[in-house]
Coordinates of C-alpha atoms and ligand atoms in Angstrom, one line a residue:
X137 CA 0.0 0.0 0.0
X138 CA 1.4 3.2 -1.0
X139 CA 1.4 5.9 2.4
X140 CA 1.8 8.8 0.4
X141 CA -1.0 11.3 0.7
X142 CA -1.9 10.0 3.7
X143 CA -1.8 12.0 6.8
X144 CA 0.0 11.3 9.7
X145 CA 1.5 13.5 13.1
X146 CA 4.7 14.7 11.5
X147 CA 7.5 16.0 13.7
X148 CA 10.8 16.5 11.4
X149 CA 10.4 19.8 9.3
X150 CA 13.0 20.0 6.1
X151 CA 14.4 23.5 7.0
X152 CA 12.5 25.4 4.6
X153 CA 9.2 27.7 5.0
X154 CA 5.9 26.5 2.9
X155 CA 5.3 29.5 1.0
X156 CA 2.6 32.1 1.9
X157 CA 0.1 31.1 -0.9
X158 CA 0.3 27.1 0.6
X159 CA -0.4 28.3 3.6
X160 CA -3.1 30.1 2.4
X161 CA -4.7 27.0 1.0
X162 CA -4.5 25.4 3.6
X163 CA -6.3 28.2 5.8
X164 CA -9.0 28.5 3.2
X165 CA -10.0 25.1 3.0
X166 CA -10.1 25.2 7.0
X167 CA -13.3 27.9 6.4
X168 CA -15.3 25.0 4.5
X169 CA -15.2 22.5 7.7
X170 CA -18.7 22.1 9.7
X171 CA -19.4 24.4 12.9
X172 CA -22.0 24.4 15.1
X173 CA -25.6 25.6 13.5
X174 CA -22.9 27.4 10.8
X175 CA -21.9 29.6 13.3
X176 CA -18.4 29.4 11.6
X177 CA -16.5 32.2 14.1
X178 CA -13.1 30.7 13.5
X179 CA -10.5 33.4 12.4
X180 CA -6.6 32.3 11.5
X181 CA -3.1 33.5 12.3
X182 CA -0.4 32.7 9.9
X183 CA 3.0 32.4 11.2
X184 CA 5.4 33.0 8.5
X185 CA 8.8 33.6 10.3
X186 CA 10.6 31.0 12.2
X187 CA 12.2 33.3 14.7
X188 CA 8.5 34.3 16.2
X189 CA 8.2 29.8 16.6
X190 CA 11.6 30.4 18.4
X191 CA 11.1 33.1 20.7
X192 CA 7.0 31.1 21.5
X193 CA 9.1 28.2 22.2
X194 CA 11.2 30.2 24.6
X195 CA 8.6 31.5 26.3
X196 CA 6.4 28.3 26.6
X197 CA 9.6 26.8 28.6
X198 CA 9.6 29.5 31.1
X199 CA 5.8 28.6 31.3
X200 CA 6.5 25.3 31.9
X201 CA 9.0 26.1 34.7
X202 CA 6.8 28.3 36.2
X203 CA 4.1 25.7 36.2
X204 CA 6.2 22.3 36.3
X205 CA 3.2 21.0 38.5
X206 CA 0.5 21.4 35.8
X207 CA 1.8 18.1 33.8
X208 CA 4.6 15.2 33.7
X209 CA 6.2 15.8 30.7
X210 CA 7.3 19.6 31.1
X211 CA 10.3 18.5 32.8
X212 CA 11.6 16.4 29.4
X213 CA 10.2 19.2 27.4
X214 CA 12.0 22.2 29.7
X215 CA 15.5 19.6 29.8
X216 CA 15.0 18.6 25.9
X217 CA 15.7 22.2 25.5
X218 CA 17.9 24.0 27.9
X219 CA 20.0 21.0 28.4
X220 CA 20.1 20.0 24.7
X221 CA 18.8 22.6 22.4
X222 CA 16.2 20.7 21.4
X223 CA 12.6 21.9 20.9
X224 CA 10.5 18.8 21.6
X225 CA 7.6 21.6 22.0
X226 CA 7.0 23.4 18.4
X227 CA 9.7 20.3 16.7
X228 CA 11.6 23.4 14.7
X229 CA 8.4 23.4 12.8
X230 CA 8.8 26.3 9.9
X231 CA 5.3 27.8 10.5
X232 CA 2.5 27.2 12.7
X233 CA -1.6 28.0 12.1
X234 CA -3.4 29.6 14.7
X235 CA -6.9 29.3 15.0
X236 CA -8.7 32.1 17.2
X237 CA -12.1 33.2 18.0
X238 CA -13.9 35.7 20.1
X239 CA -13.4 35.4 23.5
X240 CA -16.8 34.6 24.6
X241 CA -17.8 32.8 21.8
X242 CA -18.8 29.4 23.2
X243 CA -18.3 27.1 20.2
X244 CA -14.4 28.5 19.7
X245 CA -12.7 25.9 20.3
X246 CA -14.6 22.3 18.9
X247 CA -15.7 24.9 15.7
X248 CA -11.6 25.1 15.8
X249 CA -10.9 21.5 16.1
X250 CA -12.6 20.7 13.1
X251 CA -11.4 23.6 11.2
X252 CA -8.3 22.6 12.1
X253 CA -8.6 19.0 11.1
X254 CA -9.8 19.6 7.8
X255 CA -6.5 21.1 7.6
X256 CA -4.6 18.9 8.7
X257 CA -6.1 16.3 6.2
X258 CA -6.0 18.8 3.4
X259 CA -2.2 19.3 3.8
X260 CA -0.5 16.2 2.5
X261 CA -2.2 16.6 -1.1
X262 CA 0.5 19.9 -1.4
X263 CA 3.0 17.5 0.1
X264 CA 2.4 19.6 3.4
X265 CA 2.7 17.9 6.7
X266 CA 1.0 19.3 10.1
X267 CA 0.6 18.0 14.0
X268 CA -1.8 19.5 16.7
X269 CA 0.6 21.4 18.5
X270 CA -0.8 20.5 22.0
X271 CA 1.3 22.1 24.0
X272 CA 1.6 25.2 22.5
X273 CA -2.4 24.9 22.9
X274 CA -1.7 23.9 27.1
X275 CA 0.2 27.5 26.9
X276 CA -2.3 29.6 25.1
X277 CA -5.3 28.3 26.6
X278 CA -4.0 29.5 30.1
X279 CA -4.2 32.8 28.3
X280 CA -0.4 33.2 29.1
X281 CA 0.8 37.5 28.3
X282 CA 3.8 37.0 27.2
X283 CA 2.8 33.9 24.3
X284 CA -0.3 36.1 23.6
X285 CA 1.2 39.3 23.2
X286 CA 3.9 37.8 20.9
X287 CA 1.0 36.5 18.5
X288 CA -0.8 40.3 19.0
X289 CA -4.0 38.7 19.9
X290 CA -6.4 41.2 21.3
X291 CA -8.0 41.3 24.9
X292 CA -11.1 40.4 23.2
X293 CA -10.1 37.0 21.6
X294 CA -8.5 34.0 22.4
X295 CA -6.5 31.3 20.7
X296 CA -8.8 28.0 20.0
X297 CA -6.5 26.2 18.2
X298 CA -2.8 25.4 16.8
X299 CA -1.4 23.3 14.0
X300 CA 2.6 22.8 13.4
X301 CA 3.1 22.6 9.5
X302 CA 5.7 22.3 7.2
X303 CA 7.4 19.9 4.2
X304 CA 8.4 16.3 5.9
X305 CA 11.7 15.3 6.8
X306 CA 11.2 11.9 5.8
X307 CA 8.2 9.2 4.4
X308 CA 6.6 7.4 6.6
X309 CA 6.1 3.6 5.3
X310 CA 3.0 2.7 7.8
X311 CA 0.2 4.7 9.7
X312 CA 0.7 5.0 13.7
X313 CA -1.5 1.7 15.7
X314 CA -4.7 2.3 16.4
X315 CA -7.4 0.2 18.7
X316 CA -9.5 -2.5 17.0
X317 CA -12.7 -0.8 15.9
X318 CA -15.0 -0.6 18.7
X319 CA -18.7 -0.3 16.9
X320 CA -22.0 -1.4 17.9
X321 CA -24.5 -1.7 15.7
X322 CA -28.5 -1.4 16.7
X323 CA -31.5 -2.6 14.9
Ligands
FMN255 C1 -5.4 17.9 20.4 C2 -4.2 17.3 20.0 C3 -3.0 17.7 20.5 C4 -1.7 17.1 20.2 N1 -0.6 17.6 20.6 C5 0.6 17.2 20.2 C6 1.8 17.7 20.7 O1 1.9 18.7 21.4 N2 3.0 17.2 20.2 C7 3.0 16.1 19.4 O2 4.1 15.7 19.0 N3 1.9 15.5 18.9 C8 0.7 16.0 19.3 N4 -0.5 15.5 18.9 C9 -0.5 14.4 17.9 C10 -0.8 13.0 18.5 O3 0.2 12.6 19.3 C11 -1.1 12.1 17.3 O4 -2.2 12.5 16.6 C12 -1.3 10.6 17.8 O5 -0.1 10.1 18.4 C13 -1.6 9.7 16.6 O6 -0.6 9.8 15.6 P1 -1.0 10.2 14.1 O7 -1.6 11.6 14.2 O8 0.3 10.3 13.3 O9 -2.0 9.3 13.5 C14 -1.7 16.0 19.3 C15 -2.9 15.6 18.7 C16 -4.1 16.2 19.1 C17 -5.4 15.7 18.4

């Protein structure tokens, strides 16, 4: 079976940006996902330059430090990178897709989620590959200044989702395990 075209978590970026118009695809195709009674709501950040995924990386550690009790793996992730430069958190990804919506707009974030996966499935027909960047999303969601602020997202909104993207390192030959499929069926 030929794996190609098929999407999968990727987390080794070849060390060059998708160009804007890609991205741009990929963002527009996000619009055409399902919401909640169409109520849509979903807008998108676009984060072109590397350097702002560097310094957000930086300041997610010091997030991390401040709040090591909030979850197990900060400590690998805060080690991964001031011990050994590596960013286990944002994976050197070239750009990243935020999604964002009005603050007190209930349907933000599951409007996001499947905005955000149509995205993700979209991406690997323009050779693109993406991964939920979770915990950039821990960060965001605490509605953390400094991570805000460097993303210029105003008081009135908040970030509802975040996708790492960018071309593949390498091809993957299989799909990650899954469960057996767990279905009923009635009548
Ligand atoms: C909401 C969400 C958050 C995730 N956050 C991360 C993350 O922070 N880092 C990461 O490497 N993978 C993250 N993932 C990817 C999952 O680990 C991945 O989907 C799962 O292991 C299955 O692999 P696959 O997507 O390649 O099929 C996230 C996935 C989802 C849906």
């Amino acid at each position: 079976m030929d794996f190609n075209g098929f999407r999968r978590s990727i987390r080794c970026y070849k060390n060059i940006p998708v160009p804007y118009e890609e991205l741009l695809k990929l963002v527009n195709i996000a619009r055409f996902a399902p919401t909640a009674s169409n109520s849509q709501g979903v807008s998108y950040i676009i984060v072109k330059d590397k350097k702002i995924l560097e310094k957000s990386t930086e300041i997610i550690v010091k997030w991390m430090e401040d709040n090591i009790e909030l979850h197990w793996s900060f400590s690998r992730h805060i080690n991964n990178y001031r011990k050994n430069g590596i960013d286990s958190i944002l994976r050197d990804a070239p750009n990243i897709i935020l999604a964002t919506a009005q603050k007190d707009f209930k349907n933000g974030r599951e409007n996001s989620i499947s905005a955000l996966s149509y995205v993700e499935l979209f991406a690997p027909t323009l050779g693109i590959g993406s991964c939920w960047a979770g915990l950039f999303e821990f960060c965001a969601f605490s509605n953390y200044v400094p991570l805000l602020d460097l993303f210029n997202i105003s008081k009135d909104k908040v970030i509802t989702g975040a996708l790492m993207v960018g071309y593949p390192k390498y091809k993957y030959k299989r799909l990650v395990d899954r469960n057996k499929l767990d279905v009923t069926c009635i009548g």
